[in-house]
Coordinates of C-alpha atoms in Angstrom, one line a residue:
M1398 CA -11.4 -21.9 -5.0
N1399 CA -11.6 -25.2 -6.3
S1400 CA -13.9 -27.0 -3.3
S1401 CA -13.4 -30.2 -5.7
A1402 CA -9.3 -30.7 -5.2
A1403 CA -8.3 -32.2 -1.4
V1404 CA -5.5 -30.3 -0.4
Q1405 CA -2.2 -32.0 0.1
P1406 CA -0.4 -32.4 3.4
P1407 CA 2.1 -29.3 4.5
S1408 CA 4.6 -29.6 1.8
A1409 CA 7.6 -27.6 1.1
K1410 CA 7.9 -28.3 -2.0
A1411 CA 5.1 -26.2 -2.9
L1412 CA 6.4 -22.7 -2.4
L1413 CA 9.4 -23.6 -5.0
P1414 CA 6.9 -21.6 -7.9
L1415 CA 7.0 -18.6 -5.4
A1416 CA 10.1 -19.1 -4.8
L1417 CA 11.1 -19.0 -8.7
F1418 CA 8.8 -15.8 -8.7
L1419 CA 11.0 -14.1 -5.3
A1420 CA 14.4 -14.9 -7.3
L1421 CA 13.3 -13.4 -10.6
F1422 CA 11.8 -10.3 -9.3
L1423 CA 14.8 -9.9 -7.0
G1424 CA 17.5 -11.5 -8.8
T1425 CA 16.8 -8.9 -12.3
G1426 CA 16.4 -6.3 -9.6
I1427 CA 19.9 -6.6 -8.8
Y1428 CA 21.3 -7.5 -12.2
F1429 CA 20.6 -4.2 -13.4
Q1430 CA 20.6 -1.9 -10.2
S1431 CA 24.9 -3.1 -10.1
E1432 CA 24.2 -1.5 -14.4
G1433 CA 23.4 1.5 -12.7
V1434 CA 19.8 1.3 -14.8
E1435 CA 17.0 3.4 -13.1
Y1436 CA 14.3 2.3 -11.8
A1437 CA 16.0 -1.5 -11.5
F1438 CA 13.6 -3.4 -9.9
Y1439 CA 11.0 -2.1 -12.3
Q1440 CA 12.5 -4.1 -15.2
L1441 CA 10.8 -6.9 -15.3
P1442 CA 7.1 -6.7 -14.8
S1443 CA 5.7 -8.0 -12.3
P1444 CA 3.2 -10.3 -13.9
V1445 CA 5.6 -11.2 -16.5
A1446 CA 7.8 -12.9 -13.9
I1447 CA 5.2 -14.4 -12.2
L1448 CA 4.7 -16.4 -15.4
P1449 CA 7.5 -19.1 -15.0
A1450 CA 6.5 -19.5 -11.3
I1451 CA 2.6 -20.1 -12.9
A1452 CA 4.0 -22.8 -14.9
L1453 CA 6.2 -24.3 -12.8
G1454 CA 3.2 -24.6 -10.1
I1455 CA 1.4 -26.6 -12.6
L1456 CA 4.0 -29.2 -13.2
L1457 CA 4.1 -30.3 -9.6
S1458 CA 0.8 -30.3 -9.1
K1459 CA -0.2 -33.6 -8.7
Q1460 CA -4.0 -33.3 -10.2
A1461 CA -5.1 -34.3 -13.6
F1462 CA -3.6 -31.7 -16.6
E1463 CA -7.2 -30.2 -16.1
E1464 CA -7.7 -30.4 -12.6
R1465 CA -4.5 -28.3 -12.5
I1466 CA -6.0 -25.8 -14.6
A1467 CA -9.1 -25.7 -12.8
T1468 CA -7.4 -25.2 -9.2
F1469 CA -6.0 -22.1 -11.1
V1470 CA -8.5 -20.7 -12.3
A1471 CA -10.9 -20.9 -9.3
G1472 CA -7.9 -19.2 -7.4
V1473 CA -7.6 -16.6 -10.6
G1474 CA -11.5 -16.2 -10.2
D1475 CA -11.5 -16.0 -6.3
S1476 CA -14.6 -13.5 -5.0
N1477 CA -12.3 -11.4 -3.1
I1478 CA -9.6 -11.1 -6.5
V1479 CA -12.4 -10.5 -8.6
T1480 CA -13.8 -7.7 -5.8
M1481 CA -10.1 -6.6 -5.0
C1482 CA -9.2 -6.3 -9.1
M1483 CA -12.9 -3.8 -9.3
I1484 CA -12.1 -1.5 -6.9
Y1485 CA -8.3 -1.2 -7.9
L1486 CA -10.4 0.3 -11.6
L1487 CA -12.8 2.7 -9.3
A1488 CA -9.5 4.1 -7.1
G1489 CA -7.4 4.7 -10.6
A1490 CA -10.4 6.3 -11.4
F1491 CA -11.0 8.7 -9.3
S1492 CA -7.3 9.7 -9.1
T1493 CA -7.0 10.1 -13.1
V1494 CA -10.4 12.4 -13.1
A1495 CA -9.5 14.3 -9.9
E1496 CA -5.6 15.0 -11.1
A1497 CA -7.3 15.8 -14.1
T1498 CA -9.1 18.1 -12.7
G1499 CA -6.8 20.2 -11.0
G1500 CA -7.6 18.1 -7.2
V1501 CA -3.8 17.7 -6.6
D1502 CA -3.2 21.0 -7.2
A1503 CA -6.2 22.5 -5.1
M1504 CA -4.4 19.9 -2.8
V1505 CA -0.9 21.2 -2.6
A1506 CA -2.6 24.7 -2.9
L1507 CA -4.1 24.4 0.6
G1508 CA -1.8 22.9 2.3
L1509 CA 0.6 25.5 1.8
N1510 CA -1.2 28.6 2.6
V1511 CA -3.0 26.6 5.9
I1512 CA 1.0 25.9 6.7
P1513 CA 3.1 28.4 8.5
A1514 CA 6.6 28.9 6.7
S1515 CA 8.4 28.4 10.9
F1516 CA 6.5 25.4 10.2
L1517 CA 7.3 23.8 6.7
I1518 CA 9.8 20.9 7.5
P1519 CA 6.7 18.6 9.6
G1520 CA 3.9 20.8 7.4
L1521 CA 5.5 19.4 4.6
F1522 CA 4.8 16.1 5.7
L1523 CA 1.4 16.7 6.7
I1524 CA 0.4 17.8 3.5
A1525 CA 1.7 14.7 2.0
G1526 CA -0.5 12.5 4.0
V1527 CA -3.3 14.7 3.4
I1528 CA -2.4 14.4 -0.5
S1529 CA -1.6 10.5 0.5
T1530 CA -5.0 10.0 2.0
A1531 CA -6.8 11.7 -0.4
M1532 CA -5.5 10.5 -3.7
G1533 CA -4.4 6.8 -2.5
T1534 CA -0.9 6.8 -3.7
S1535 CA 2.1 7.7 -2.7
M1536 CA 4.3 7.7 -5.7
G1537 CA 1.2 10.5 -7.0
T1538 CA 2.3 12.2 -4.4
L1539 CA 5.4 12.1 -5.2
A1540 CA 5.1 13.7 -8.4
A1541 CA 3.0 16.4 -7.2
L1542 CA 5.1 17.7 -4.9
A1543 CA 8.6 17.0 -6.0
P1544 CA 8.6 20.1 -8.6
V1545 CA 7.3 22.5 -5.3
V1546 CA 9.5 20.9 -2.7
L1547 CA 12.6 20.8 -5.2
G1548 CA 12.0 24.5 -5.3
I1549 CA 11.9 25.2 -1.8
G1550 CA 15.1 23.4 -1.3
E1551 CA 17.1 25.0 -4.0
A1552 CA 15.8 28.7 -2.6
T1553 CA 17.2 27.7 0.5
D1554 CA 19.9 25.6 2.5
I1555 CA 17.6 23.1 3.3
S1556 CA 18.8 19.7 2.9
L1557 CA 17.6 18.2 -0.5
P1558 CA 17.6 14.4 1.5
L1559 CA 16.0 15.8 4.8
L1560 CA 13.5 17.0 2.5
A1561 CA 13.2 14.0 -0.4
G1562 CA 12.4 12.2 3.5
V1563 CA 10.0 13.8 4.4
L1564 CA 8.2 13.7 1.5
V1565 CA 8.4 10.0 1.2
S1566 CA 7.3 9.9 5.3
G1567 CA 4.4 11.8 4.4
A1568 CA 3.3 9.8 1.3
M1569 CA 3.9 6.9 3.5
F1570 CA 2.1 7.6 5.8
G1571 CA -1.1 8.4 3.8
D1572 CA -0.6 5.3 1.3
N1573 CA -0.9 3.6 4.8
L1574 CA -4.0 5.2 5.2
S1575 CA -5.8 5.7 2.6
I1576 CA -8.6 3.6 1.6
I1577 CA -9.0 4.1 -2.1
S1578 CA -5.0 3.4 -2.3
D1579 CA -3.9 -0.6 -3.2
T1580 CA -2.4 -1.4 -0.2
T1581 CA -5.1 -0.4 1.6
I1582 CA -7.5 -2.5 0.0
A1583 CA -4.7 -5.5 -0.6
A1584 CA -5.1 -5.6 3.2
T1585 CA -8.4 -5.4 3.3
R1586 CA -9.6 -8.0 0.5
T1587 CA -7.7 -10.3 2.0
Q1588 CA -8.0 -10.6 5.4
G1589 CA -11.8 -10.1 5.2
C1590 CA -12.7 -6.4 7.0
S1591 CA -14.2 -3.6 6.3
M1592 CA -12.1 -0.4 5.0
R1593 CA -13.8 1.7 7.9
D1594 CA -12.6 -0.6 10.3
K1595 CA -8.5 -1.4 8.9
F1596 CA -8.8 2.8 9.4
R1597 CA -9.4 2.6 12.5
A1598 CA -7.1 0.0 13.9
N1599 CA -4.4 1.8 11.9
L1600 CA -5.3 5.2 13.7
K1601 CA -4.3 4.1 16.9
I1602 CA -0.9 3.2 15.1
A1603 CA 0.2 5.6 12.9
I1604 CA -1.2 8.9 14.4
P1605 CA 1.4 8.1 17.5
A1606 CA 3.8 7.8 15.1
A1607 CA 2.9 10.5 13.6
I1608 CA 3.2 12.7 16.1
I1609 CA 6.1 11.7 17.1
T1610 CA 7.6 12.4 13.6
V1611 CA 5.8 16.1 14.3
L1612 CA 7.5 16.6 17.5
W1613 CA 11.2 15.7 15.5
L1614 CA 10.4 17.7 12.6
V1615 CA 9.4 20.8 14.3
S1616 CA 13.1 21.2 16.0
Y1617 CA 14.4 22.4 12.0
D1618 CA 14.2 26.0 12.2
T1619 CA 12.3 27.0 8.7
S1620 CA 10.9 30.7 9.3
N1621 CA 13.0 32.7 7.3
V1622 CA 12.1 30.2 4.2
P1623 CA 10.3 31.9 1.2
I1624 CA 7.2 29.4 0.0
K1625 CA 5.7 30.0 -3.4
I1626 CA 2.2 28.2 -3.3
P1627 CA 0.7 27.2 -7.8
E1628 CA -2.8 29.0 -7.7
A1629 CA -5.7 26.4 -8.0
N1630 CA -9.3 26.4 -7.1
L1631 CA -9.9 25.2 -4.4
W1632 CA -13.1 24.3 -4.6
L1633 CA -12.0 21.0 -6.8
C1634 CA -10.5 19.7 -3.3
L1635 CA -13.7 18.7 -2.3
P1636 CA -14.2 15.6 -4.0
Y1637 CA -11.0 14.5 -1.6
F1638 CA -13.0 15.2 1.4
V1639 CA -16.0 13.9 0.4
I1640 CA -14.9 9.9 -0.7
I1641 CA -12.9 10.5 2.9
V1642 CA -16.0 10.8 5.2
L1643 CA -18.2 8.7 3.8
A1644 CA -16.2 5.8 3.6
V1645 CA -14.9 6.8 7.1
M1646 CA -18.7 6.7 7.8
G1647 CA -18.6 3.1 6.5
L1648 CA -20.5 3.4 2.9
N1649 CA -20.1 0.5 0.4
V1650 CA -16.9 1.2 -1.1
F1651 CA -18.0 1.4 -5.2
A1652 CA -20.7 3.7 -3.7
V1653 CA -17.6 5.4 -2.2
L1654 CA -15.0 5.8 -5.3
G1655 CA -18.6 5.9 -7.8
L1656 CA -19.9 9.1 -5.8
G1657 CA -15.9 10.4 -6.0
I1658 CA -15.8 10.2 -9.5
V1659 CA -18.9 11.8 -10.5
L1660 CA -18.2 14.7 -7.8
A1661 CA -14.4 14.9 -9.2
A1662 CA -15.6 15.2 -12.9
A1663 CA -18.2 17.4 -12.2
F1664 CA -16.2 20.4 -10.3
G1665 CA -14.1 20.4 -13.1
M1666 CA -17.0 21.0 -15.8
V1667 CA -18.0 23.5 -13.9
T1668 CA -15.1 25.4 -12.9
V1669 CA -12.2 24.2 -15.3
D1670 CA -14.5 23.6 -18.4
Y1671 CA -14.0 20.1 -18.1
Q1672 CA -15.4 17.7 -21.0
W1673 CA -17.2 15.0 -21.4
V1674 CA -15.4 12.7 -23.9
K1675 CA -12.1 13.7 -21.4
F1676 CA -14.1 12.5 -18.4
S1677 CA -14.1 9.3 -20.9
Q1678 CA -10.6 9.1 -21.4
D1679 CA -9.4 9.6 -18.0
I1680 CA -11.8 7.2 -16.8
Y1681 CA -10.0 4.6 -19.1
D1682 CA -6.1 6.3 -18.7
G1683 CA -7.3 5.7 -14.8
F1684 CA -8.2 1.7 -15.3
T1685 CA -5.2 1.5 -17.3
S1686 CA -3.2 3.4 -14.9
M1687 CA -3.5 0.1 -12.4
Q1688 CA -2.9 -2.3 -15.8
E1689 CA 0.1 -3.6 -13.6
I1690 CA -1.4 -4.4 -10.0
F1691 CA -4.6 -5.5 -11.5
L1692 CA -3.3 -8.3 -13.5
L1693 CA -0.4 -9.6 -11.1
S1694 CA -4.0 -9.6 -8.6
L1695 CA -5.3 -12.1 -10.5
L1696 CA -2.4 -14.0 -11.4
I1697 CA -1.0 -14.5 -7.5
G1698 CA -4.4 -15.4 -7.0
G1699 CA -4.3 -18.3 -9.3
L1700 CA -0.7 -18.8 -7.7
S1701 CA -1.3 -19.1 -4.8
G1702 CA -4.6 -21.7 -5.5
L1703 CA -1.8 -24.1 -7.0
I1704 CA 0.5 -23.3 -3.5
R1705 CA -2.0 -24.2 -1.0
Q1706 CA -3.8 -26.9 -3.1
Q1707 CA -0.1 -28.6 -2.8
G1708 CA -0.1 -27.8 0.6
G1709 CA 2.9 -25.0 0.8
L1710 CA 0.6 -22.1 2.4
A1711 CA -0.1 -24.9 4.8
F1712 CA 3.6 -25.8 5.3
L1713 CA 4.3 -21.6 5.6
A1714 CA 1.9 -21.3 8.1
R1715 CA 3.4 -23.2 10.3
V1716 CA 7.3 -22.7 9.7
V1717 CA 6.2 -18.8 10.3
E1718 CA 3.7 -19.9 13.6
A1719 CA 6.6 -21.6 15.3
V1720 CA 9.5 -19.0 14.3
S1721 CA 6.6 -16.3 16.2
S1722 CA 5.9 -18.9 18.7
R1723 CA 9.8 -18.4 20.1
V1724 CA 10.3 -15.2 19.6
S1725 CA 7.1 -14.7 22.6
K1726 CA 4.6 -17.4 24.1
H1727 CA 1.8 -15.0 24.1
K1728 CA -0.5 -16.5 21.5
Q1729 CA -1.9 -13.4 20.1
R1730 CA 1.5 -12.0 19.7
S1731 CA 2.8 -14.7 18.5
S1732 CA 0.4 -14.7 15.6
A1733 CA 1.1 -10.5 15.1
F1734 CA 5.5 -10.9 15.4
G1735 CA 4.2 -13.5 12.3
I1736 CA 2.5 -11.7 10.2
A1737 CA 4.9 -8.5 11.0
G1738 CA 8.1 -10.3 10.0
L1739 CA 6.8 -12.6 7.4
T1740 CA 5.2 -9.0 5.3
S1741 CA 8.4 -7.7 5.6
L1742 CA 10.8 -10.0 5.0
T1743 CA 8.2 -10.9 1.4
N1744 CA 8.4 -6.8 0.9
L1745 CA 12.3 -6.9 0.7
C1746 CA 12.5 -9.4 -1.5
V1747 CA 9.9 -7.7 -4.2
A1748 CA 10.5 -3.3 -3.3
N1749 CA 6.5 -3.4 -3.5
N1750 CA 4.2 -3.6 -0.5
T1751 CA 1.3 -4.0 -2.3
V1752 CA 2.3 -6.9 -4.0
S1753 CA 4.5 -8.0 -0.4
I1754 CA 0.4 -8.5 1.3
L1755 CA -0.7 -10.3 -1.5
L1756 CA 2.0 -12.6 -1.3
A1757 CA 1.6 -12.7 2.7
G1758 CA -2.3 -12.4 2.9
E1759 CA -3.1 -15.8 2.2
V1760 CA -0.4 -17.0 5.2
S1761 CA -1.1 -14.4 7.5
K1762 CA -5.1 -14.8 7.7
R1763 CA -4.3 -18.0 8.9
L1764 CA -1.9 -16.7 11.7
A1765 CA -4.6 -14.0 13.0
K1766 CA -7.2 -16.8 13.1
Q1767 CA -4.7 -19.0 15.5
G1768 CA -4.1 -16.1 17.4
N1769 CA -7.6 -15.5 17.6
L1770 CA -6.6 -11.7 15.8
A1771 CA -9.7 -10.0 14.5
P1772 CA -9.4 -8.9 10.6
R1773 CA -9.0 -5.2 11.4
Q1774 CA -5.8 -6.1 13.4
S1775 CA -4.3 -8.4 10.9
A1776 CA -5.0 -6.2 7.8
S1777 CA -3.5 -3.4 9.5
L1778 CA -0.3 -4.9 10.6
L1779 CA 0.3 -6.0 7.0
D1780 CA -0.6 -2.4 5.8
I1781 CA 1.8 -1.0 8.6
F1782 CA 5.1 -3.1 8.2
A1783 CA 3.9 -3.6 4.2
C1784 CA 4.4 0.5 4.4
T1785 CA 7.5 0.7 6.4
V1786 CA 9.4 -1.5 4.7
Q1787 CA 8.2 0.4 1.3
G1788 CA 9.4 3.7 2.6
A1789 CA 12.5 3.1 3.8
L1790 CA 13.8 0.1 0.5
P1791 CA 16.8 2.6 -1.7
Y1792 CA 15.8 0.6 -3.7
G1793 CA 12.1 0.6 -4.2
A1794 CA 10.2 3.5 -6.2
Q1795 CA 9.7 6.0 -3.5
A1796 CA 13.5 6.6 -2.7
L1797 CA 14.2 5.8 -6.5
L1798 CA 11.7 8.8 -7.4
M1799 CA 12.9 11.2 -5.3
G1800 CA 16.2 10.2 -5.9
A1801 CA 16.0 11.4 -9.7
S1802 CA 13.5 14.0 -9.3
F1803 CA 16.2 15.8 -6.5
G1804 CA 19.8 14.6 -8.1
I1805 CA 20.7 12.8 -5.5
S1806 CA 21.4 9.2 -4.2
P1807 CA 18.3 7.1 -3.7
L1808 CA 20.5 5.7 -0.2
S1809 CA 19.7 9.1 1.7
V1810 CA 16.6 9.5 0.6
S1811 CA 15.5 6.6 3.1
L1812 CA 18.0 7.1 5.2
H1813 CA 15.9 10.4 5.8
T1814 CA 12.5 8.6 5.9
G1815 CA 12.2 9.1 9.7
Y1816 CA 8.7 8.3 10.0
C1817 CA 8.9 4.7 8.5
F1818 CA 11.3 3.8 11.2
I1819 CA 9.2 5.4 14.3
L1820 CA 5.9 3.6 12.2
G1821 CA 7.3 0.5 12.9
S1822 CA 9.1 1.2 16.0
V1823 CA 5.8 2.1 17.5
A1824 CA 3.8 -1.1 15.7
L1825 CA 6.3 -3.5 17.5
L1826 CA 6.1 -1.7 21.4
M1827 CA 2.2 -1.8 21.1
I1828 CA 2.5 -5.4 19.9
L1829 CA 4.9 -5.9 23.0
W1830 CA 3.6 -3.2 25.9
R1831 CA 0.1 -3.1 25.2
R1832 CA -3.0 -4.7 24.9
P1833 CA -3.6 -3.7 21.6
L1834 CA -4.7 -7.0 19.9
E1835 CA -7.7 -7.5 22.0
D1836 CA -11.2 -7.1 20.1
R1837 CA -12.8 -5.2 22.1
E1838 CA -15.2 -3.4 19.8
P1839 CA -17.6 -5.4 17.4
Q1840 CA -16.4 -6.0 13.8
S1841 CA -18.3 -4.1 11.0
K1842 CA -20.9 -6.7 9.3
E1843 CA -19.6 -5.5 6.0
A1844 CA -16.7 -7.5 4.8
A1845 CA -14.1 -5.1 3.0
V1846 CA -16.3 -3.3 0.8

């Protein structure tokens, strides 16, 4: 950020731009929802909704006008923000290329081949989780699996809301863990930790929650359900597994995603006559698929710079710390509750888990430092509670998509996303009764990438 700009004392007034952004984003969503518009909370693009907030932030600043602009631009150009945006582009390119070469169909076919009919419901949860982990997008996973699972539901007497809820649960499980998801990228960059460290911290909470979810879903008897497996070349699954393994091994994320793009294209050229021209076009399509979050990240970085300089983030951190300290006198638990509560509240307002992480990221980092939480732990808490709330929101994109695809109420979808409720409960229990917040192992030297 602009080091020459003196940070003002904590001030509630400095948070007015953020309140304006949330009011515009949430208010238009509620209005369109009342009018029965599909994807109501996505009618006003978030990069546009934030523009009046930026203007207000500039007007409220006490700096000279040129210095205000310099503070905003310094926030936009922060190295963490720029790095995060570059990762978004590469992740979008990999996802698009892998899907174009048949990788998504291959992942679906592989999952249905190895899951027996009697294990169908928990199997669908696991399939969605694996695909979402590999693709890095819950929405892409749901779009790929919805037609297959809807066919299963129509051919059987299995509840459609249950099937939809199971798919959303699995998609959020993978989205939370994936090293190429925008939530992971945002969480690790804002907290300054490596993706491998955040992944390991996440596993300690996500795996117990997933096991409990599977045990619950096993109670549904589906042994007589017919399953139609789509045709696909299973070799096309390899690029997905390669990037997961390399990421867990700690290879630089730029190298991981670059290699993933090349491997996906190479497998496509060998198996499905994938052409170089189409390859270049798909890379660009992948870039454009990240346009909204790319622009929003840059603009939020600038707005955060203004709010920080005016003392807004210091005020918010002080308030959250005071409230969370009343919940627990234990310093680390207090910080963990503060991060969880702030992220959840933000996600309830904006109905977008990545946006909520971006908005809560800097205050969460400050809380983590005050509570002696390792960056990987604060990043894990950010991602977990953002995904927990997002998956359970009836006005979130996931519930809206499945409601439209299955012809059912989005509320009925969100009520069946059992994993999201279980994940949040497990995370809270671990904060309360275990000691997951102690930094028992050294943090990776590599920060975020």
